[in-house]
Tab-separated table of N, CA and C in Angstrom:
chain	number	residue	atom	x	y	z
A	1	UNK	N	3.448	-29.653	32.236
A	1	UNK	CA	3.003	-28.357	31.767
A	1	UNK	C	2.635	-28.481	30.293
A	2	UNK	N	1.445	-28.094	29.968
A	2	UNK	CA	1.006	-28.159	28.573
A	2	UNK	C	0.908	-26.754	28.023
A	3	UNK	N	1.221	-26.617	26.756
A	3	UNK	CA	1.104	-25.301	26.129
A	3	UNK	C	-0.139	-25.290	25.262
A	4	UNK	N	-0.883	-24.237	25.410
A	4	UNK	CA	-2.101	-24.080	24.614
A	4	UNK	C	-1.814	-23.111	23.480
A	5	UNK	N	-2.124	-23.545	22.286
A	5	UNK	CA	-1.921	-22.699	21.113
A	5	UNK	C	-3.108	-21.741	21.020
A	6	UNK	N	-2.854	-20.454	21.149
A	6	UNK	CA	-3.940	-19.487	21.008
A	6	UNK	C	-3.954	-18.982	19.577
A	7	UNK	N	-5.154	-18.736	19.100
A	7	UNK	CA	-5.311	-18.233	17.742
A	7	UNK	C	-5.011	-16.747	17.730
A	8	UNK	N	-4.100	-16.352	16.881
A	8	UNK	CA	-3.796	-14.929	16.768
A	8	UNK	C	-4.872	-14.262	15.929
A	9	UNK	N	-5.379	-13.158	16.446
A	9	UNK	CA	-6.400	-12.411	15.702
A	9	UNK	C	-5.938	-10.980	15.527
A	10	UNK	N	-6.600	-10.296	14.622
A	10	UNK	CA	-6.287	-8.893	14.370
A	10	UNK	C	-7.574	-8.120	14.182
A	11	UNK	N	-7.471	-6.833	14.370
A	11	UNK	CA	-8.618	-5.961	14.160
A	11	UNK	C	-8.930	-5.913	12.666
A	12	UNK	N	-10.180	-5.635	12.331
A	12	UNK	CA	-10.554	-5.528	10.916
A	12	UNK	C	-9.715	-4.488	10.159
A	13	UNK	N	-9.354	-3.388	10.824
A	13	UNK	CA	-8.550	-2.353	10.159
A	13	UNK	C	-7.190	-2.900	9.743
A	14	UNK	N	-6.585	-3.706	10.607
A	14	UNK	CA	-5.285	-4.306	10.299
A	14	UNK	C	-5.415	-5.286	9.144
A	15	UNK	N	-6.464	-6.115	9.195
A	15	UNK	CA	-6.689	-7.095	8.120
A	15	UNK	C	-6.939	-6.382	6.791
A	16	UNK	N	-7.736	-5.316	6.815
A	16	UNK	CA	-8.017	-4.567	5.584
A	16	UNK	C	-6.729	-3.981	5.014
A	17	UNK	N	-5.885	-3.475	5.889
A	17	UNK	CA	-4.599	-2.908	5.447
A	17	UNK	C	-3.743	-3.978	4.786
A	18	UNK	N	-3.689	-5.169	5.404
A	18	UNK	CA	-2.899	-6.261	4.846
A	18	UNK	C	-3.478	-6.751	3.518
A	19	UNK	N	-4.792	-6.630	3.352
A	19	UNK	CA	-5.445	-7.051	2.113
A	19	UNK	C	-5.411	-5.948	1.049
A	20	UNK	N	-5.028	-4.727	1.456
A	20	UNK	CA	-4.948	-3.616	0.515
A	20	UNK	C	-6.302	-3.081	0.100
A	21	UNK	N	-7.278	-3.121	1.039
A	21	UNK	CA	-8.616	-2.616	0.724
A	21	UNK	C	-9.029	-1.552	1.732
A	22	UNK	N	-10.002	-0.747	1.344
A	22	UNK	CA	-10.537	0.328	2.159
A	22	UNK	C	-11.552	-0.273	3.131
A	23	UNK	N	-11.280	-0.188	4.431
A	23	UNK	CA	-12.102	-0.842	5.449
A	23	UNK	C	-13.581	-0.478	5.339
A	24	UNK	N	-13.879	0.799	5.139
A	24	UNK	CA	-15.273	1.243	5.111
A	24	UNK	C	-16.052	0.641	3.948
A	25	UNK	N	-15.368	0.109	2.962
A	25	UNK	CA	-16.043	-0.490	1.801
A	25	UNK	C	-16.236	-1.998	1.949
A	26	UNK	N	-15.691	-2.567	3.024
A	26	UNK	CA	-15.820	-4.011	3.231
A	26	UNK	C	-17.200	-4.333	3.811
A	27	UNK	N	-17.631	-5.593	3.719
A	27	UNK	CA	-18.932	-5.973	4.289
A	27	UNK	C	-18.978	-5.747	5.804
A	28	UNK	N	-20.174	-5.511	6.323
A	28	UNK	CA	-20.361	-5.225	7.750
A	28	UNK	C	-19.797	-6.332	8.633
A	29	UNK	N	-19.996	-7.599	8.246
A	29	UNK	CA	-19.503	-8.698	9.092
A	29	UNK	C	-17.982	-8.689	9.182
A	30	UNK	N	-17.292	-8.216	8.138
A	30	UNK	CA	-15.835	-8.098	8.172
A	30	UNK	C	-15.434	-6.963	9.117
A	31	UNK	N	-16.130	-5.827	9.026
A	31	UNK	CA	-15.807	-4.653	9.835
A	31	UNK	C	-16.067	-4.856	11.316
A	32	UNK	N	-17.053	-5.686	11.649
A	32	UNK	CA	-17.469	-5.822	13.039
A	32	UNK	C	-16.794	-6.974	13.778
A	33	UNK	N	-16.166	-7.873	13.062
A	33	UNK	CA	-15.565	-9.034	13.717
A	33	UNK	C	-14.078	-8.870	13.920
A	34	UNK	N	-13.452	-9.981	14.251
A	34	UNK	CA	-11.994	-10.038	14.293
A	34	UNK	C	-11.573	-11.060	13.248
A	35	UNK	N	-10.364	-10.928	12.771
A	35	UNK	CA	-9.871	-11.807	11.712
A	35	UNK	C	-8.671	-12.582	12.237
A	36	UNK	N	-8.744	-13.892	12.134
A	36	UNK	CA	-7.612	-14.720	12.569
A	36	UNK	C	-6.574	-14.754	11.449
A	37	UNK	N	-5.378	-15.163	11.810
A	37	UNK	CA	-4.324	-15.290	10.793
A	37	UNK	C	-4.738	-16.302	9.725
A	38	UNK	N	-5.386	-17.391	10.158
A	38	UNK	CA	-5.832	-18.413	9.209
A	38	UNK	C	-6.882	-17.840	8.245
A	39	UNK	N	-7.795	-17.029	8.779
A	39	UNK	CA	-8.814	-16.404	7.923
A	39	UNK	C	-8.169	-15.436	6.931
A	40	UNK	N	-7.192	-14.677	7.401
A	40	UNK	CA	-6.498	-13.740	6.519
A	40	UNK	C	-5.788	-14.494	5.395
A	41	UNK	N	-5.115	-15.564	5.749
A	41	UNK	CA	-4.424	-16.382	4.751
A	41	UNK	C	-5.413	-16.939	3.735
A	42	UNK	N	-6.576	-17.382	4.214
A	42	UNK	CA	-7.601	-17.909	3.319
A	42	UNK	C	-8.137	-16.815	2.399
A	43	UNK	N	-8.333	-15.610	2.928
A	43	UNK	CA	-8.802	-14.489	2.105
A	43	UNK	C	-7.779	-14.131	1.028
A	44	UNK	N	-6.495	-14.205	1.383
A	44	UNK	CA	-5.444	-13.885	0.419
A	44	UNK	C	-5.322	-14.968	-0.645
A	45	UNK	N	-5.453	-16.224	-0.241
A	45	UNK	CA	-5.283	-17.346	-1.169
A	45	UNK	C	-6.476	-17.499	-2.113
A	46	UNK	N	-7.667	-17.323	-1.585
A	46	UNK	CA	-8.882	-17.511	-2.388
A	46	UNK	C	-9.857	-16.378	-2.067
A	47	UNK	N	-9.618	-15.182	-2.641
A	47	UNK	CA	-10.435	-14.025	-2.285
A	47	UNK	C	-11.901	-14.208	-2.704
A	48	UNK	N	-12.832	-13.884	-1.792
A	48	UNK	CA	-14.248	-13.955	-2.150
A	48	UNK	C	-14.594	-12.848	-3.157
A	49	UNK	N	-15.784	-12.908	-3.712
A	49	UNK	CA	-16.204	-11.955	-4.753
A	49	UNK	C	-16.103	-10.508	-4.279
A	50	UNK	N	-16.502	-10.231	-3.023
A	50	UNK	CA	-16.468	-8.846	-2.541
A	50	UNK	C	-15.047	-8.307	-2.500
A	51	UNK	N	-14.084	-9.167	-2.143
A	51	UNK	CA	-12.689	-8.742	-2.073
A	51	UNK	C	-12.122	-8.526	-3.475
A	52	UNK	N	-12.449	-9.407	-4.386
A	52	UNK	CA	-12.008	-9.238	-5.772
A	52	UNK	C	-12.552	-7.937	-6.355
A	53	UNK	N	-13.821	-7.653	-6.086
A	53	UNK	CA	-14.462	-6.426	-6.588
A	53	UNK	C	-13.795	-5.185	-6.005
A	54	UNK	N	-13.531	-5.202	-4.704
A	54	UNK	CA	-12.870	-4.050	-4.071
A	54	UNK	C	-11.473	-3.826	-4.638
A	55	UNK	N	-10.735	-4.902	-4.839
A	55	UNK	CA	-9.385	-4.765	-5.380
A	55	UNK	C	-9.412	-4.251	-6.821
A	56	UNK	N	-10.414	-4.654	-7.553
A	56	UNK	CA	-10.512	-4.270	-8.959
A	56	UNK	C	-11.021	-2.834	-9.122
A	57	UNK	N	-12.111	-2.494	-8.426
A	57	UNK	CA	-12.790	-1.219	-8.674
A	57	UNK	C	-12.759	-0.222	-7.526
A	58	UNK	N	-12.348	-0.662	-6.346
A	58	UNK	CA	-12.275	0.246	-5.211
A	58	UNK	C	-13.613	0.426	-4.527
A	59	UNK	N	-13.700	1.397	-3.663
A	59	UNK	CA	-12.717	2.448	-3.404
A	59	UNK	C	-11.435	1.880	-2.784
A	60	UNK	N	-10.339	2.532	-3.128
A	60	UNK	CA	-9.021	2.073	-2.704
A	60	UNK	C	-8.490	2.973	-1.583
A	61	UNK	N	-7.746	2.390	-0.618
A	61	UNK	CA	-7.118	3.208	0.431
A	61	UNK	C	-5.977	4.042	-0.159
A	62	UNK	N	-5.577	5.060	0.574
A	62	UNK	CA	-4.551	5.994	0.082
A	62	UNK	C	-3.260	5.331	-0.382
A	63	UNK	N	-2.722	4.323	0.329
A	63	UNK	CA	-1.485	3.710	-0.183
A	63	UNK	C	-1.659	3.099	-1.574
A	64	UNK	N	-2.813	2.512	-1.830
A	64	UNK	CA	-3.074	1.913	-3.143
A	64	UNK	C	-3.250	3.011	-4.194
A	65	UNK	N	-3.978	4.076	-3.832
A	65	UNK	CA	-4.175	5.199	-4.757
A	65	UNK	C	-2.816	5.797	-5.125
A	66	UNK	N	-1.987	6.035	-4.114
A	66	UNK	CA	-0.660	6.621	-4.349
A	66	UNK	C	0.164	5.729	-5.269
A	67	UNK	N	0.160	4.428	-5.004
A	67	UNK	CA	0.945	3.495	-5.824
A	67	UNK	C	0.442	3.485	-7.262
A	68	UNK	N	-0.865	3.498	-7.448
A	68	UNK	CA	-1.408	3.472	-8.811
A	68	UNK	C	-1.116	4.763	-9.569
A	69	UNK	N	-0.970	5.856	-8.832
A	69	UNK	CA	-0.637	7.126	-9.483
A	69	UNK	C	0.872	7.335	-9.606
A	70	UNK	N	1.657	6.484	-8.925
A	70	UNK	CA	3.112	6.602	-8.997
A	70	UNK	C	3.670	7.734	-8.160
A	71	UNK	N	2.985	8.033	-7.039
A	71	UNK	CA	3.436	9.112	-6.160
A	71	UNK	C	3.399	8.616	-4.716
A	72	UNK	N	3.826	9.480	-3.792
A	72	UNK	CA	3.814	9.127	-2.372
A	72	UNK	C	2.463	9.481	-1.750
A	73	UNK	N	2.225	8.953	-0.558
A	73	UNK	CA	0.995	9.288	0.168
A	73	UNK	C	1.002	10.775	0.524
A	74	UNK	N	2.169	11.295	0.886
A	74	UNK	CA	2.281	12.727	1.189
A	74	UNK	C	1.969	13.554	-0.062
A	75	UNK	N	2.381	13.046	-1.217
A	75	UNK	CA	2.073	13.729	-2.472
A	75	UNK	C	0.584	13.789	-2.733
A	76	UNK	N	-0.118	12.740	-2.345
A	76	UNK	CA	-1.586	12.751	-2.466
A	76	UNK	C	-2.166	13.882	-1.636
A	77	UNK	N	-1.692	13.989	-0.403
A	77	UNK	CA	-2.191	15.038	0.487
A	77	UNK	C	-1.878	16.418	-0.066
A	78	UNK	N	-0.653	16.592	-0.577
A	78	UNK	CA	-0.296	17.894	-1.160
A	78	UNK	C	-1.182	18.213	-2.360
A	79	UNK	N	-1.620	17.176	-3.070
A	79	UNK	CA	-2.496	17.369	-4.217
A	79	UNK	C	-3.957	17.539	-3.832
A	80	UNK	N	-4.249	17.445	-2.530
A	80	UNK	CA	-5.613	17.653	-2.062
A	80	UNK	C	-6.471	16.396	-2.060
A	81	UNK	N	-5.853	15.232	-2.298
A	81	UNK	CA	-6.606	13.973	-2.303
A	81	UNK	C	-6.521	13.385	-0.900
A	82	UNK	N	-7.636	13.417	-0.185
A	82	UNK	CA	-7.648	12.925	1.189
A	82	UNK	C	-8.602	11.759	1.373
A	83	UNK	N	-9.371	11.432	0.354
A	83	UNK	CA	-10.370	10.375	0.453
A	83	UNK	C	-9.976	9.180	-0.409
A	84	UNK	N	-10.626	8.069	-0.138
A	84	UNK	CA	-10.426	6.876	-0.959
A	84	UNK	C	-10.973	7.159	-2.354
A	85	UNK	N	-10.317	6.614	-3.367
A	85	UNK	CA	-10.762	6.810	-4.746
A	85	UNK	C	-11.054	5.464	-5.393
A	86	UNK	N	-11.977	5.491	-6.337
A	86	UNK	CA	-12.271	4.284	-7.111
A	86	UNK	C	-11.267	4.184	-8.256
A	87	UNK	N	-11.223	3.026	-8.883
A	87	UNK	CA	-10.348	2.838	-10.044
A	87	UNK	C	-10.712	3.840	-11.128
A	88	UNK	N	-12.000	4.069	-11.316
A	88	UNK	CA	-12.467	5.025	-12.335
A	88	UNK	C	-11.947	6.438	-12.040
A	89	UNK	N	-11.986	6.839	-10.766
A	89	UNK	CA	-11.484	8.165	-10.392
A	89	UNK	C	-9.972	8.262	-10.583
A	90	UNK	N	-9.267	7.193	-10.261
A	90	UNK	CA	-7.811	7.172	-10.443
A	90	UNK	C	-7.484	7.294	-11.931
A	91	UNK	N	-8.192	6.533	-12.764
A	91	UNK	CA	-7.971	6.596	-14.208
A	91	UNK	C	-8.273	7.988	-14.750
A	92	UNK	N	-9.324	8.631	-14.230
A	92	UNK	CA	-9.675	9.987	-14.663
A	92	UNK	C	-8.569	10.969	-14.288
A	93	UNK	N	-7.999	10.806	-13.086
A	93	UNK	CA	-6.890	11.673	-12.668
A	93	UNK	C	-5.691	11.496	-13.583
A	94	UNK	N	-5.389	10.232	-13.912
A	94	UNK	CA	-4.271	9.969	-14.827
A	94	UNK	C	-4.525	10.619	-16.182
A	95	UNK	N	-5.755	10.531	-16.642
A	95	UNK	CA	-6.131	11.098	-17.940
A	95	UNK	C	-6.000	12.618	-17.930
A	96	UNK	N	-6.499	13.253	-16.854
A	96	UNK	CA	-6.449	14.716	-16.740
A	96	UNK	C	-5.015	15.210	-16.564
A	97	UNK	N	-4.189	14.398	-15.881
A	97	UNK	CA	-2.784	14.718	-15.636
A	97	UNK	C	-2.589	16.153	-15.137
A	98	UNK	N	-3.179	16.474	-13.967
A	98	UNK	CA	-3.034	17.838	-13.443
A	98	UNK	C	-1.584	18.157	-13.103
A	99	UNK	N	-1.305	19.427	-12.997
A	99	UNK	CA	0.051	19.909	-12.713
A	99	UNK	C	0.598	19.300	-11.424
A	100	UNK	N	-0.203	19.241	-10.364
A	100	UNK	CA	0.279	18.703	-9.094
A	100	UNK	C	0.696	17.240	-9.234
A	101	UNK	N	-0.010	16.484	-10.071
A	101	UNK	CA	0.324	15.072	-10.263
A	101	UNK	C	1.640	14.941	-11.035
A	102	UNK	N	1.830	15.747	-12.056
A	102	UNK	CA	3.105	15.724	-12.790
A	102	UNK	C	4.257	16.084	-11.866
A	103	UNK	N	4.056	17.094	-11.029
A	103	UNK	CA	5.094	17.538	-10.094
A	103	UNK	C	5.416	16.425	-9.081
A	104	UNK	N	4.385	15.780	-8.547
A	104	UNK	CA	4.603	14.716	-7.569
A	104	UNK	C	5.276	13.496	-8.196
A	105	UNK	N	4.947	13.185	-9.437
A	105	UNK	CA	5.610	12.069	-10.119
A	105	UNK	C	7.084	12.379	-10.334
A	106	UNK	N	7.388	13.615	-10.673
A	106	UNK	CA	8.791	14.020	-10.858
A	106	UNK	C	9.538	13.924	-9.530
A	107	UNK	N	8.895	14.367	-8.453
A	107	UNK	CA	9.497	14.281	-7.123
A	107	UNK	C	9.768	12.825	-6.768
A	108	UNK	N	8.790	11.965	-7.020
A	108	UNK	CA	8.940	10.543	-6.703
A	108	UNK	C	10.074	9.923	-7.515
A	109	UNK	N	10.201	10.321	-8.769
A	109	UNK	CA	11.286	9.800	-9.609
A	109	UNK	C	12.647	10.212	-9.041
A	110	UNK	N	12.744	11.451	-8.556
A	110	UNK	CA	13.989	11.920	-7.944
A	110	UNK	C	14.307	11.134	-6.672
A	111	UNK	N	13.285	10.872	-5.870
A	111	UNK	CA	13.470	10.106	-4.634
A	111	UNK	C	13.995	8.708	-4.965
A	112	UNK	N	13.417	8.083	-5.976
A	112	UNK	CA	13.860	6.735	-6.369
A	112	UNK	C	15.300	6.749	-6.873
A	113	UNK	N	15.643	7.769	-7.680
A	113	UNK	CA	17.014	7.878	-8.188
A	113	UNK	C	18.003	8.028	-7.046
A	114	UNK	N	17.650	8.859	-6.078
A	114	UNK	CA	18.526	9.091	-4.930
A	114	UNK	C	18.680	7.809	-4.117
A	115	UNK	N	17.608	7.051	-3.948
A	115	UNK	CA	17.672	5.790	-3.195
A	115	UNK	C	18.612	4.805	-3.892
A	116	UNK	N	18.565	4.746	-5.216
A	116	UNK	CA	19.450	3.860	-5.980
A	116	UNK	C	20.896	4.317	-5.826
A	117	UNK	N	21.112	5.634	-5.895
A	117	UNK	CA	22.468	6.186	-5.757
A	117	UNK	C	23.050	5.827	-4.389
A	118	UNK	N	22.261	5.978	-3.345
A	118	UNK	CA	22.735	5.685	-1.992
A	118	UNK	C	23.014	4.193	-1.842
A	119	UNK	N	22.144	3.374	-2.387
A	119	UNK	CA	22.339	1.924	-2.307
A	119	UNK	C	23.633	1.518	-3.006
A	120	UNK	N	23.880	2.080	-4.189
A	120	UNK	CA	25.108	1.769	-4.928
A	120	UNK	C	26.338	2.257	-4.169
A	121	UNK	N	26.236	3.440	-3.578
A	121	UNK	CA	27.352	3.990	-2.825
A	121	UNK	C	27.666	3.109	-1.615
A	122	UNK	N	26.632	2.653	-0.916
A	122	UNK	CA	26.844	1.775	0.239
A	122	UNK	C	27.412	0.427	-0.179
A	123	UNK	N	26.954	-0.110	-1.306
A	123	UNK	CA	27.479	-1.391	-1.797
A	123	UNK	C	28.957	-1.241	-2.161
A	124	UNK	N	29.286	-0.127	-2.794
A	124	UNK	CA	30.672	0.143	-3.177
A	124	UNK	C	31.541	0.274	-1.928
A	125	UNK	N	31.052	0.978	-0.933
A	125	UNK	CA	31.796	1.188	0.306
A	125	UNK	C	32.028	-0.138	1.020
A	126	UNK	N	30.990	-0.995	1.083
A	126	UNK	CA	31.170	-2.270	1.793
A	126	UNK	C	32.065	-3.237	1.000
A	127	UNK	N	32.113	-3.092	-0.318
A	127	UNK	CA	32.989	-3.933	-1.124
A	127	UNK	C	34.456	-3.527	-0.927
A	128	UNK	N	34.700	-2.253	-0.657
A	128	UNK	CA	36.055	-1.762	-0.492
A	128	UNK	C	36.605	-1.977	0.915
A	129	UNK	N	35.720	-2.016	1.895
A	129	UNK	CA	36.212	-2.133	3.280
A	129	UNK	C	36.617	-3.578	3.577
A	130	UNK	N	37.721	-3.712	4.288
A	130	UNK	CA	38.179	-5.080	4.636
A	130	UNK	C	37.252	-5.695	5.659
A	131	UNK	N	37.276	-6.991	5.740
A	131	UNK	CA	36.441	-7.711	6.699
A	131	UNK	C	36.903	-7.459	8.112
A	132	UNK	N	36.230	-8.021	9.097
A	132	UNK	CA	36.625	-7.813	10.499
A	132	UNK	C	37.998	-8.418	10.777
A	133	UNK	N	38.733	-7.722	11.613
A	133	UNK	CA	40.077	-8.186	11.966
A	133	UNK	C	40.003	-9.135	13.136
A	134	UNK	N	40.881	-10.139	13.114
A	134	UNK	CA	40.894	-11.110	14.223
A	134	UNK	C	42.053	-10.834	15.123
């Protein structure tokens, strides 16, 4: 019995997500084909000019926009941002610093503080509890 190694492939949307780029802004040949794991690894290791340009200037997908603004994806939606934004648009939003963005950043800071508190509490609890009994 021989085993045949099959090449794992993924849809362009999955590959774009893993690369952190907006699928609709990628070249047509990327959008229409399938991407193998080896191709994805090659794109990550040595990004072509189009990928470098997209990462630098966008348009960026919502997770990237949210991260660059320091808020959650849900916060983007609450702020009315539903489309991909370019780096220039993100910088303009930061410059304008609208009320909704300040509010969402404060919310995100509270979420992070709470996550740290819970992590510390769990670490403290596991340090105090005895190991398994034999």
